[in-house]
Short mmCIF file of C-alpha atoms and ligand atoms in Angstrom, two decimals:
data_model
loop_
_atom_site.label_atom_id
_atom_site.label_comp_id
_atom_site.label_asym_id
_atom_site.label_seq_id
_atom_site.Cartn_x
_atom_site.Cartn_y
_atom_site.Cartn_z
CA UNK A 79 140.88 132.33 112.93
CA UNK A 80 144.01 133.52 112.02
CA UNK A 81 146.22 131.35 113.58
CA UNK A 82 143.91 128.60 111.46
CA UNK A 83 144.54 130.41 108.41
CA UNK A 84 147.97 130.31 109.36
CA UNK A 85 148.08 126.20 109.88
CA UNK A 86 146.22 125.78 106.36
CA UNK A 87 148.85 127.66 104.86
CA UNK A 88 151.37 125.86 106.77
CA UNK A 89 150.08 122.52 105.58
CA UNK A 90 149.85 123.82 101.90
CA UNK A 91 153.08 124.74 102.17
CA UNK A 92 154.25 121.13 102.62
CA UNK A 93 156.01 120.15 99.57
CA UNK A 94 154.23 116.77 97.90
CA UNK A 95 155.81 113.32 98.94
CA UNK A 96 157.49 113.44 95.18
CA UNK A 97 159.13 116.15 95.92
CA UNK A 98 160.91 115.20 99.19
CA UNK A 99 161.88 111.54 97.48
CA UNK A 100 163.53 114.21 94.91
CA UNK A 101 166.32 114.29 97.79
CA UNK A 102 166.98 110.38 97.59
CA UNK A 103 167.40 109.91 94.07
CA UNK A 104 170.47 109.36 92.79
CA UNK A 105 171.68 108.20 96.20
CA UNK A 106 172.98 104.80 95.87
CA UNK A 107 174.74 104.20 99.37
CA UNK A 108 174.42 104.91 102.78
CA UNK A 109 170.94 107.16 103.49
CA UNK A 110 169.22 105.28 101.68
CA UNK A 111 165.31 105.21 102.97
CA UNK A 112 163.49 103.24 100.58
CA UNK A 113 163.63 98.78 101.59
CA UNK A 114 166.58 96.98 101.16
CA UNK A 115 164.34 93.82 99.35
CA UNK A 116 161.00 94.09 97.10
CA UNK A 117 158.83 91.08 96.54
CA UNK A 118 156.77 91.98 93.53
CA UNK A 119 154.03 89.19 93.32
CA UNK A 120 151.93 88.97 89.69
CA UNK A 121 148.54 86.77 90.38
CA UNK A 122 147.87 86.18 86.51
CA UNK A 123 144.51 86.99 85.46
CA UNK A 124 143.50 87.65 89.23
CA UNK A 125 140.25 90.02 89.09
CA UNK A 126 137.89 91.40 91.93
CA UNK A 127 135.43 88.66 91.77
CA UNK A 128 138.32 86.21 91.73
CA UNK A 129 138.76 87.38 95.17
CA UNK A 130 135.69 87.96 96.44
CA UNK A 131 134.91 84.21 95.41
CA UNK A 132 138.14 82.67 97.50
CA UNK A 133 136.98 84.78 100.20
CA UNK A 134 133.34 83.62 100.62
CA UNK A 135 134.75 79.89 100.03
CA UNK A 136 137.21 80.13 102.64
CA UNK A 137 134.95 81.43 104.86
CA UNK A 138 132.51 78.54 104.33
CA UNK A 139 134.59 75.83 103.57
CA UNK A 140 138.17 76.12 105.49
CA UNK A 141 137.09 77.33 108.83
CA UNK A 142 140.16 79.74 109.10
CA UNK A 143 138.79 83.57 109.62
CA UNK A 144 136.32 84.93 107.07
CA UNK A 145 139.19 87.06 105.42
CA UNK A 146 142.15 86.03 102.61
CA UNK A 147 145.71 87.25 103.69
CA UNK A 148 145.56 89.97 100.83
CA UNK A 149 142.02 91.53 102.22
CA UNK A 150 144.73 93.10 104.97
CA UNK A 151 147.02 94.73 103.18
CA UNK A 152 144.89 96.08 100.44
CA UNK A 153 145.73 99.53 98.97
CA UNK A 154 144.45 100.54 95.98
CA UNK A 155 144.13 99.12 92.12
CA UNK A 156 145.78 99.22 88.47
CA UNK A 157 144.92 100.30 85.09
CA UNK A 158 146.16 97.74 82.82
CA UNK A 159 145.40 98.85 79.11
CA UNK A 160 148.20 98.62 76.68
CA UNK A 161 149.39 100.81 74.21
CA UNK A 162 147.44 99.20 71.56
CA UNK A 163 144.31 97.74 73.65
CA UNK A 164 142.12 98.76 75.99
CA UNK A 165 142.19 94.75 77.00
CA UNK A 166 145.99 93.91 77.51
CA UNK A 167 147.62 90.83 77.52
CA UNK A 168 150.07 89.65 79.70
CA UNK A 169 152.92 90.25 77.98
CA UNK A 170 152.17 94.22 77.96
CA UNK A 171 151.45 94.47 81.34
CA UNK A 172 154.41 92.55 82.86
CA UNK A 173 156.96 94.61 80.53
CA UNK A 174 155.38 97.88 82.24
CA UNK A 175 155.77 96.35 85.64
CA UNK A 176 159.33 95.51 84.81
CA UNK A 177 160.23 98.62 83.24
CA UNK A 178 157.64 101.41 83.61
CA UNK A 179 157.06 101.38 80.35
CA UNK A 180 154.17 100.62 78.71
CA UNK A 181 154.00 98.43 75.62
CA UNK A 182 152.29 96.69 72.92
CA UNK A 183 150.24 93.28 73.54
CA UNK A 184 152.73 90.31 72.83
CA UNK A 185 155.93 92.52 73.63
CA UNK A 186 158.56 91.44 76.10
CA UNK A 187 161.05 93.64 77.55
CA UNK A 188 160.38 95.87 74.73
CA UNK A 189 159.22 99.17 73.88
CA UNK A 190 156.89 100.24 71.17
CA UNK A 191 159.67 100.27 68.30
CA UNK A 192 160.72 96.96 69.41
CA UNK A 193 163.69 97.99 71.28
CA UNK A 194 165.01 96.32 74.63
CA UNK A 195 164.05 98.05 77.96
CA UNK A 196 165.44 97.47 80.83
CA UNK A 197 163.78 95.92 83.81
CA UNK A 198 164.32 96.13 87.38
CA UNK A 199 165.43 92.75 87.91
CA UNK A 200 168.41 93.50 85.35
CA UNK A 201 168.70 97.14 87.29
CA UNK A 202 168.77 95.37 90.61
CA UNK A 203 171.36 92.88 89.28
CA UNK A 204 173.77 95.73 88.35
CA UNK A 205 173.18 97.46 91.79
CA UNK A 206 174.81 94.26 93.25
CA UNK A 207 171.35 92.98 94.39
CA UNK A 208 170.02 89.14 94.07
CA UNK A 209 167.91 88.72 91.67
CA UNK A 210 165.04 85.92 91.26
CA UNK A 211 161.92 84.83 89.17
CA UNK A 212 159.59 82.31 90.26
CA UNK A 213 156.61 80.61 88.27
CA UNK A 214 154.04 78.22 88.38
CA UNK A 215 154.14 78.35 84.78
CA UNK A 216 156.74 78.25 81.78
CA UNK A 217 159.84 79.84 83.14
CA UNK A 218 159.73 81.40 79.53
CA UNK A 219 156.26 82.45 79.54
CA UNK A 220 154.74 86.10 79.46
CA UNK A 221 155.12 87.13 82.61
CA UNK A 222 158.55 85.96 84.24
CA UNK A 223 160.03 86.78 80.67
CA UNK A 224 159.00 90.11 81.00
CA UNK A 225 161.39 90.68 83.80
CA UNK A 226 164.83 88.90 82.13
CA UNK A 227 164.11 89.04 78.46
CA UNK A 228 163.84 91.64 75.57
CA UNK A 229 161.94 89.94 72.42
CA UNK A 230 159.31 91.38 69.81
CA UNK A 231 156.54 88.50 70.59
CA UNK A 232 156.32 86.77 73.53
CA UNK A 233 156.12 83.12 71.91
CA UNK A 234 159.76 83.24 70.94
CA UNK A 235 160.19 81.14 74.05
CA UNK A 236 163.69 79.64 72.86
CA UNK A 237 164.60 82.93 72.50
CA UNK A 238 163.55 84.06 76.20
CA UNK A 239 165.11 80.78 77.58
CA UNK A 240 168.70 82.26 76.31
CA UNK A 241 167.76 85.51 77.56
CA UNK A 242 166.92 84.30 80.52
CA UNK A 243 170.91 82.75 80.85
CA UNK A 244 172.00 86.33 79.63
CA UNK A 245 170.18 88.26 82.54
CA UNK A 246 171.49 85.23 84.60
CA UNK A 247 169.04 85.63 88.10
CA UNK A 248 170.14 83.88 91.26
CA UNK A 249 167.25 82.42 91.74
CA UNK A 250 164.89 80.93 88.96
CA UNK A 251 162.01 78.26 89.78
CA UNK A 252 159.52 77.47 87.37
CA UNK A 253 158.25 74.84 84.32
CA UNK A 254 159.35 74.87 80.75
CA UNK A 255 162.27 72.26 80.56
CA UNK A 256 161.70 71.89 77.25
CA UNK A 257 163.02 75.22 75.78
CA UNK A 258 165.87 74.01 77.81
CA UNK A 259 166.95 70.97 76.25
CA UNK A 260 167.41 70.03 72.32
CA UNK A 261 164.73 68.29 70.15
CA UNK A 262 166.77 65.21 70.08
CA UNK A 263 166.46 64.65 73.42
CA UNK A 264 162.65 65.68 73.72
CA UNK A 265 162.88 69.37 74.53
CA UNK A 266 161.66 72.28 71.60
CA UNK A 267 165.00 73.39 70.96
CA UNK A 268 166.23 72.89 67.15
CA UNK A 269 169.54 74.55 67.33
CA UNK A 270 171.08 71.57 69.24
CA UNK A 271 171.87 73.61 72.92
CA UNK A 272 171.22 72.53 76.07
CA UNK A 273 170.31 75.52 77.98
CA UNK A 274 170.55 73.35 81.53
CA UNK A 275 174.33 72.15 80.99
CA UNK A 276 175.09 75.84 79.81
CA UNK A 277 173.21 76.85 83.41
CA UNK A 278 175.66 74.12 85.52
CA UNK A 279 178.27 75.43 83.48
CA UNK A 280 177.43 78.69 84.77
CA UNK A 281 177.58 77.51 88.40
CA UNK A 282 174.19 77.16 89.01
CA UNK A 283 172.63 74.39 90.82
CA UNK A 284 170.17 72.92 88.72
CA UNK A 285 167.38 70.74 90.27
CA UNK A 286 165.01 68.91 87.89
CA UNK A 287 162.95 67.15 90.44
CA UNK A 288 161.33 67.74 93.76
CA UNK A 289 164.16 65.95 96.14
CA UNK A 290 167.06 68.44 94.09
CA UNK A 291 164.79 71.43 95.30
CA UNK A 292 164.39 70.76 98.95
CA UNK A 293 167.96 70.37 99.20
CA UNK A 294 168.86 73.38 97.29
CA UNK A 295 170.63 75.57 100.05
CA UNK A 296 172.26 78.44 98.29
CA UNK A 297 172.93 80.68 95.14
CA UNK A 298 172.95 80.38 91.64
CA UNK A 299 169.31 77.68 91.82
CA UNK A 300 168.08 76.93 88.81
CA UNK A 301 164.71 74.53 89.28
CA UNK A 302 162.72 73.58 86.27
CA UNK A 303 159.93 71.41 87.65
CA UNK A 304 157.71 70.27 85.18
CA UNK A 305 158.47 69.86 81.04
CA UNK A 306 155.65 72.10 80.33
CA UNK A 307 153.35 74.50 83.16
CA UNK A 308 153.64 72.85 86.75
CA UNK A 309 150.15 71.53 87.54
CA UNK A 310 147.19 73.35 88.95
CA UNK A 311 146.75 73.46 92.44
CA UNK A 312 143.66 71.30 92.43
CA UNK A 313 145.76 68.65 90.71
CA UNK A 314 149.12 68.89 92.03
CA UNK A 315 148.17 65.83 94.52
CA UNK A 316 148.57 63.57 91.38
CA UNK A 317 152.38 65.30 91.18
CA UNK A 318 155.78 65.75 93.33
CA UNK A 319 155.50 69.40 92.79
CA UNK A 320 155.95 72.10 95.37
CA UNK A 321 153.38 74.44 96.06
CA UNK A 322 153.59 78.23 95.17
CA UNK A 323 153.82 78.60 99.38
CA UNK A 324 156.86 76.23 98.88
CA UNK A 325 158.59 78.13 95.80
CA UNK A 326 158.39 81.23 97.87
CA UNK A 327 159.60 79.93 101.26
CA UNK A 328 162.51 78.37 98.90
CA UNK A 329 163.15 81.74 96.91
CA UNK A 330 162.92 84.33 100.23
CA UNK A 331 165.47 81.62 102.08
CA UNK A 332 167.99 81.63 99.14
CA UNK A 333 167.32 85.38 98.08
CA UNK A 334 167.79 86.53 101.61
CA UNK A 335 171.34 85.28 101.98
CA UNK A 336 172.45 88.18 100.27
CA UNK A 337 173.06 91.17 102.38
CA UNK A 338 173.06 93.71 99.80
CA UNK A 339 169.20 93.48 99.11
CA UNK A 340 167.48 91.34 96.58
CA UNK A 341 164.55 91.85 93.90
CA UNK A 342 162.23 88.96 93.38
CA UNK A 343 158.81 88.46 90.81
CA UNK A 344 156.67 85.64 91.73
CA UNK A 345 153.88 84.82 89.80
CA UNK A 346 150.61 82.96 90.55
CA UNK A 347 150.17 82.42 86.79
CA UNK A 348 147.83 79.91 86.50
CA UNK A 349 144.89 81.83 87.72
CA UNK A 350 144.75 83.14 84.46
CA UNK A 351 145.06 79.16 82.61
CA UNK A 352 141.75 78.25 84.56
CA UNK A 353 140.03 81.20 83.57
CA UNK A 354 140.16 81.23 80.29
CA UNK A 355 139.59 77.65 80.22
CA UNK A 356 136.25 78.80 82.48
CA UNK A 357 137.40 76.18 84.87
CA UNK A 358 135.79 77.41 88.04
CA UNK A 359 137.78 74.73 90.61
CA UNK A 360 140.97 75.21 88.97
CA UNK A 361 141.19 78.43 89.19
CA UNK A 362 139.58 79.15 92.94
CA UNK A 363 142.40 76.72 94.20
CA UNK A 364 145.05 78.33 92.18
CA UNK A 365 144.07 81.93 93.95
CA UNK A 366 144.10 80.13 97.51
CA UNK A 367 147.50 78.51 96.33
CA UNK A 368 148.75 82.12 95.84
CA UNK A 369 146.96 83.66 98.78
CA UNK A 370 149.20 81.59 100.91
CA UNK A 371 152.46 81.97 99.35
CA UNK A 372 151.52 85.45 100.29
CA UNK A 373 151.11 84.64 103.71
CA UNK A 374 154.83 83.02 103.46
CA UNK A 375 155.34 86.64 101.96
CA UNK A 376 154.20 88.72 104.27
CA UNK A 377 155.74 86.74 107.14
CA UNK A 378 159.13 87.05 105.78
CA UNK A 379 158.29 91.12 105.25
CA UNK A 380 157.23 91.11 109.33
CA UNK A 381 159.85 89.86 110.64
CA UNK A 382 162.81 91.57 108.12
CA UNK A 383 161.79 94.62 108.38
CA UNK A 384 163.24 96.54 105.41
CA UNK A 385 161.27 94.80 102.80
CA UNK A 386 158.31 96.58 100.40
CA UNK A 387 155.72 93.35 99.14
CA UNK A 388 153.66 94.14 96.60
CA UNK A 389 150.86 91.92 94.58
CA UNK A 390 149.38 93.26 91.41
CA UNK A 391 147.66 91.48 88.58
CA UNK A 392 148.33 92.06 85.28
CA UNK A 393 144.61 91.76 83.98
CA UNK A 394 141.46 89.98 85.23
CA UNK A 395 140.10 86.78 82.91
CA UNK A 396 137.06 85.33 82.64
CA UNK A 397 135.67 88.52 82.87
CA UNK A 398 133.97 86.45 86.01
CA UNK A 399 130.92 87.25 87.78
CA UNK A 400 129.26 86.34 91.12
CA UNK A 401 125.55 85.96 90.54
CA UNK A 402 124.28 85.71 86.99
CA UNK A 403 121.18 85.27 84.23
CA UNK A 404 119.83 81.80 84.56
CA UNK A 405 117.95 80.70 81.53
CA UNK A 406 116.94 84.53 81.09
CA UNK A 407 116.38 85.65 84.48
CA UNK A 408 118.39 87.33 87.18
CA UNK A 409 119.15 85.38 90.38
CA UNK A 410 120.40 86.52 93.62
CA UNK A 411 123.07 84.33 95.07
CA UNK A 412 126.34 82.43 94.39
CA UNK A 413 126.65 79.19 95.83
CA UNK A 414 130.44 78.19 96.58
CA UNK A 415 129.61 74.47 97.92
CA UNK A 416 128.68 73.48 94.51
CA UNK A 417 132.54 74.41 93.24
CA UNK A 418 133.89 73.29 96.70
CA UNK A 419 132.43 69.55 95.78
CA UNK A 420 134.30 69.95 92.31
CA UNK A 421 137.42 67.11 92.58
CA UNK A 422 139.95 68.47 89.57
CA UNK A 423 140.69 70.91 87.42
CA UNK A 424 139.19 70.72 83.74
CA UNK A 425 141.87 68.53 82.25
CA UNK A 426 140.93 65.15 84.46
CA UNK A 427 137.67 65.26 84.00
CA UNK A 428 138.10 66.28 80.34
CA UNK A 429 140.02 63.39 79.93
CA UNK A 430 137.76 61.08 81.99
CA UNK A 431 134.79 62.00 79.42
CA UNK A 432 137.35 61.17 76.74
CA UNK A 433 138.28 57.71 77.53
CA UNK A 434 136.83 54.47 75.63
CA UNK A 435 134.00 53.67 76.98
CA UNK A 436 133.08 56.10 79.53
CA UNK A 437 129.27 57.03 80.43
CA UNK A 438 129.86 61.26 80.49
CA UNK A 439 126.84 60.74 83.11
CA UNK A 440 128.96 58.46 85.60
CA UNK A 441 132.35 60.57 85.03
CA UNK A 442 130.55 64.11 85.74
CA UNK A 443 128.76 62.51 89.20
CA UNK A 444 132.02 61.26 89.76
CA UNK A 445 134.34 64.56 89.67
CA UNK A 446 131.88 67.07 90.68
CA UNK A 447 128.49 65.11 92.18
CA UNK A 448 126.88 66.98 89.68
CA UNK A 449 123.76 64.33 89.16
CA UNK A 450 120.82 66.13 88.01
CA UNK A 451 122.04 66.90 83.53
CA UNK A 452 119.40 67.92 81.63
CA UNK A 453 119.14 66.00 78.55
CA UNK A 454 120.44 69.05 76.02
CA UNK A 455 123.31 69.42 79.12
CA UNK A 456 124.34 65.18 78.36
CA UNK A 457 123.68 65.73 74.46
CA UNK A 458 126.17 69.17 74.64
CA UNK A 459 128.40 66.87 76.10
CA UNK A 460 128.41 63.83 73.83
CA UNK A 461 128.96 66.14 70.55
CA UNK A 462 131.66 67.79 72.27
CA UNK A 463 133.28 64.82 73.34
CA UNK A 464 132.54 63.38 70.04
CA UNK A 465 133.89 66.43 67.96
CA UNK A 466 136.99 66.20 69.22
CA UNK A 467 137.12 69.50 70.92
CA UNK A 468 137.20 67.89 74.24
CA UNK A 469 134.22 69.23 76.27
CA UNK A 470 135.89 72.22 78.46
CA UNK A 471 132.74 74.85 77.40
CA UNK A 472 130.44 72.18 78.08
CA UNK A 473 131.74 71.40 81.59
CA UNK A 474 132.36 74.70 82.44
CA UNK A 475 128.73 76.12 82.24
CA UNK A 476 127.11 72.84 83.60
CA UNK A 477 129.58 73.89 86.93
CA UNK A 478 129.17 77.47 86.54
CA UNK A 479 124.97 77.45 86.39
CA UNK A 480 124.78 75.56 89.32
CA UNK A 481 127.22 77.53 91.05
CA UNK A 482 125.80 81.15 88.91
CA UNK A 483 128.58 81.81 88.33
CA UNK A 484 129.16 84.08 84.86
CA UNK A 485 131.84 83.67 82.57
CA UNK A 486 131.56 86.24 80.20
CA UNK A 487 134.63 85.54 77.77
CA UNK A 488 137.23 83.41 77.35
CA UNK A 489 139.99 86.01 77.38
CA UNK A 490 141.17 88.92 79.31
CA UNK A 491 138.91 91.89 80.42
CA UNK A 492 139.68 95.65 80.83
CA UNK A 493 139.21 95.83 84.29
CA UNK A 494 141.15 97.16 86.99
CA UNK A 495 142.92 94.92 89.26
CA UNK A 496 143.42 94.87 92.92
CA UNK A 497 146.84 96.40 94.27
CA UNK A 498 148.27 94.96 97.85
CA UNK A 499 151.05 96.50 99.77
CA UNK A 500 153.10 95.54 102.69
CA UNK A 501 156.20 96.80 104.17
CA UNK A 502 158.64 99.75 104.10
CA UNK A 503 157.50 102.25 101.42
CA UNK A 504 153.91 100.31 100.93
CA UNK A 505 151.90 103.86 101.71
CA UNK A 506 153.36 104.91 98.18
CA UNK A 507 151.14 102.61 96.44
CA UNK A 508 147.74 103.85 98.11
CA UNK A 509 145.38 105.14 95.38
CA UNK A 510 144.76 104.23 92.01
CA UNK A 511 147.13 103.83 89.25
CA UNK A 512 148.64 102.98 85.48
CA UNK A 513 150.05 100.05 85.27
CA UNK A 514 153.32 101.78 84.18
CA UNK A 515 153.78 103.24 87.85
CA UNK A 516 154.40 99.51 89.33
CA UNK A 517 158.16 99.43 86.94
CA UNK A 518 158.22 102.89 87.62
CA UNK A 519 157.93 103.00 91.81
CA UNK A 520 160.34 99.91 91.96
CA UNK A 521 162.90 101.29 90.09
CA UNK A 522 162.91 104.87 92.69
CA UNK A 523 162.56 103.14 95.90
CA UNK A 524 165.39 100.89 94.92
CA UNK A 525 167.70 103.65 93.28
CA UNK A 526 167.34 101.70 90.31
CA UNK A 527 168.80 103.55 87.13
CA UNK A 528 166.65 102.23 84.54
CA UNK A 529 168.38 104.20 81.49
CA UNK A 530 171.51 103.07 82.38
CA UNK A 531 170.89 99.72 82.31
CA UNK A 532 168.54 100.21 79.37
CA UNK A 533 172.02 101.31 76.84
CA UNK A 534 173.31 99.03 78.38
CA UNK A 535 171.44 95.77 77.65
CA UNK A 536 171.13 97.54 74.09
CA UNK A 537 174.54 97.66 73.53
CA UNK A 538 174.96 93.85 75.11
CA UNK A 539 172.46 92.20 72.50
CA UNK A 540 174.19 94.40 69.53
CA UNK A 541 177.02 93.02 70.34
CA UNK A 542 175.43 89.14 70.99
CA UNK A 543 173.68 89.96 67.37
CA UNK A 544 176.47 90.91 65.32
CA UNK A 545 178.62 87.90 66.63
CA UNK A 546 175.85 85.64 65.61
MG1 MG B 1074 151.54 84.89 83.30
ZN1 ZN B 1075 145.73 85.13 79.89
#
């Protein structure tokens, strides 16, 4: 008994795991114990039942195990509410995974007062590290801006576009030429730059098409692949685009050239486009898109050994659910082949039911073999079509009955999110956590000085201000 007494207090005794990593900080060279690399993924609007619904469709549909690659490295889950919601956006959340900081909704790289906070990518930078952002969206959208740029509301997209130059990553892949280039030759810039000659100017390789990215073989690569967000997954057949698999394969290869560590965000960010559009197709393929470029991930963490992977959304949408009220009654079930025998994401079959002279009938058999419409479901559809609002609500609940499936909003929910780990450091992340801790464990297992950086970026765009 005593000697048991003895081993509790022993154990007690043990100081916490934040108190031994107490030892570490500050220690930028040498005995070092944290990873060398971190691969911070963002699935955009990825909830539970996101998951859960690419699980039970792979399972039925792609024959390859009855798990995703996440379900294996799963380790806990997020808090996500901004300073000013309980529902953030993505802006918010993305700024507290860059910095630790939490925020208002809209804010990028900023605090509450509007000032610039630094983010680990511009921490990582200064520690000598590669750097890289990767999208399947806007290069100068929410998320990946959150990580390189310091603005009051995240639609100043011209504005993040030039930050974006200033933070300078090695490695950038994403959409959004157009805040790149000048209105007079097509882009959304009025103050006549051209943000890509600036980038070659800078020394980076710039590749504007899919042959320019396969042969992009080393550091600065800047790839802007689409004008606007590269296509969804469902769709990207009817493009030259690379996959999300392919933009991470591409980004680890470059990234990994470096031998003084790198830190890279890739986001999965049109998970979130498809759910708020309550585009059931578009979005499952979008999550199975992502849940292989985390294969690609994890493979790369495997075999390197001194990399930390982590996945985190920044908010579920759709505020989705599996099994639903059907014309005022409960019903227990989902039924996945009725999405798996949907052909495209909303926007070709919106713009099938569109076209002159096009029987909605004929065009909704054709996309989805939907061919049993109720009469209000084909008169929903003509005044939508006929309204001009295009018919996305409509199509969306004709797919989403049959499937009962729920959509409850069109916007972001307050849910938690799923957290996945992998790699050197990963048992850190086990439990359940603010959204703030994601900028917050980067920054320490890197030896990231996040003040210092933070005066310094502040005293940078003074400067860049008062020379305007
Ligand atoms: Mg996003
Ligand atoms: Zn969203």
């Amino acid at each position: 008994m005593r000697l048991l007494t003895l081993l509790l207090v022993a154990f007690l005794f043990v100081p916490p795991s934040n108190a031994l990593d107490k030892d570490r900080q500050g220690d930028t060279t040498g005995d070092h114990h944290g990873p060398r690399n971190v691969i911070l993924f963002v699935p955009d609007g990825f909830g539970p039942a996101q998951g859960t619904m690419a699980r039970d469709y792979k399972r039925d549909y792609l024959g390859e195990g009855s798990a995703l690659v996440i379900d294996g490295i799963e380790v806990g889950s997020i808090r996500t509410h901004s300073t000013d919601n309980r529902v953030t956006d993505s802006a918010s959340s993305a700024t507290a995974y860059a910095t630790g900081v939490k925020t208002y909704n809209g804010a990028i790289g900023v605090d509450t007062e509007r000032r610039p906070i630094g983010t680990v990518l511009q921490a990582a930078k200064r520690r000598g590290m590669a750097t890289g952002v990767v999208t399947t969206t806007r290069i100068t959208h929410a998320t990946p801006a959150s990580f390189v740029a310091h603005v009051p509301q995240r639609s100043m997209e011209n504005e993040i576009a030039e930050h974006l130059l200033w933070t300078r990553p090695d490695v950038v892949i994403g959409g959004g030429t157009r805040f790149f280039v000048p209105d007079s030759e097509g882009g959304s810039r009025t103050d006549g730059r051209n943000l890509i000659e600036e980038a070659r100017n800078l020394g980076y390789t710039v590749a504007l098409d899919r042959s320019d990215f396969n042969a992009g073989s080393s550091m600065p690569f800047f790839a802007l692949l689409a004008d606007d967000h590269l296509a969804f997954e469902v769709d990207r057949h009817l493009t030259d685009e690379p996959s999300l698999a392919d933009m991470t394969r591409k980004a680890l290869e470059l990234l990994s050239q470096h031998e003084d560590g790198f830190f890279v965000m890739i986001e999965a960010g049109r998970i979130d486009h498809a759910a708020h559009g309550n585009d059931i197709a578009g979005m499952l393929h979008d999550v199975l898109a992502f849940d292989e470029a985390m294969r690609v991930a994890l493979e790369f963490v495997e075999e390197d050994g001194n990399t930390l992977l982590i996945s985190v959304a920044d908010h579920e949408t759709g505020g989705m659910t599996l099994g639903r009220n059907i014309d005022g009654r409960s019903h227990y079930g989902w039924y996945p082949e009725v999405v798996a025998r949907v052909k495209a994401s909303h926007g070709p079959i919106v713009a099938a039911l569109t076209a002159e002279g096009r029987d909605p009938v004929e065009v909704i058999d054709e996309f989805t073999t939907i061919d049993d419409l109720s009469d209000s479901e084909i008169e929903a559809l003509r005044a939508t079509i006929n309204d001009g609002r295009g018919a996305n609500g409509v199509l969306g609940e004709i797919i989403a009955r049959r499937a009962v499936v729920g959509w409850t909003t069109g916007g972001h929910t307050a849910v938690d999110v799923r957290l996945h780990a992998a790699g050197v450091g990963s048992e850190r992340l086990v439990g359940n956590h603010d959204n703030s801790f994601i900028g917050q464990i980067i920054a320490e297992m890197l030896n990231l000085d996040l003040e210092a950086v933070t005066k310094d970026i502040r005293s940078e765009l003074a400067a860049q201000a008062l020379a305007e």
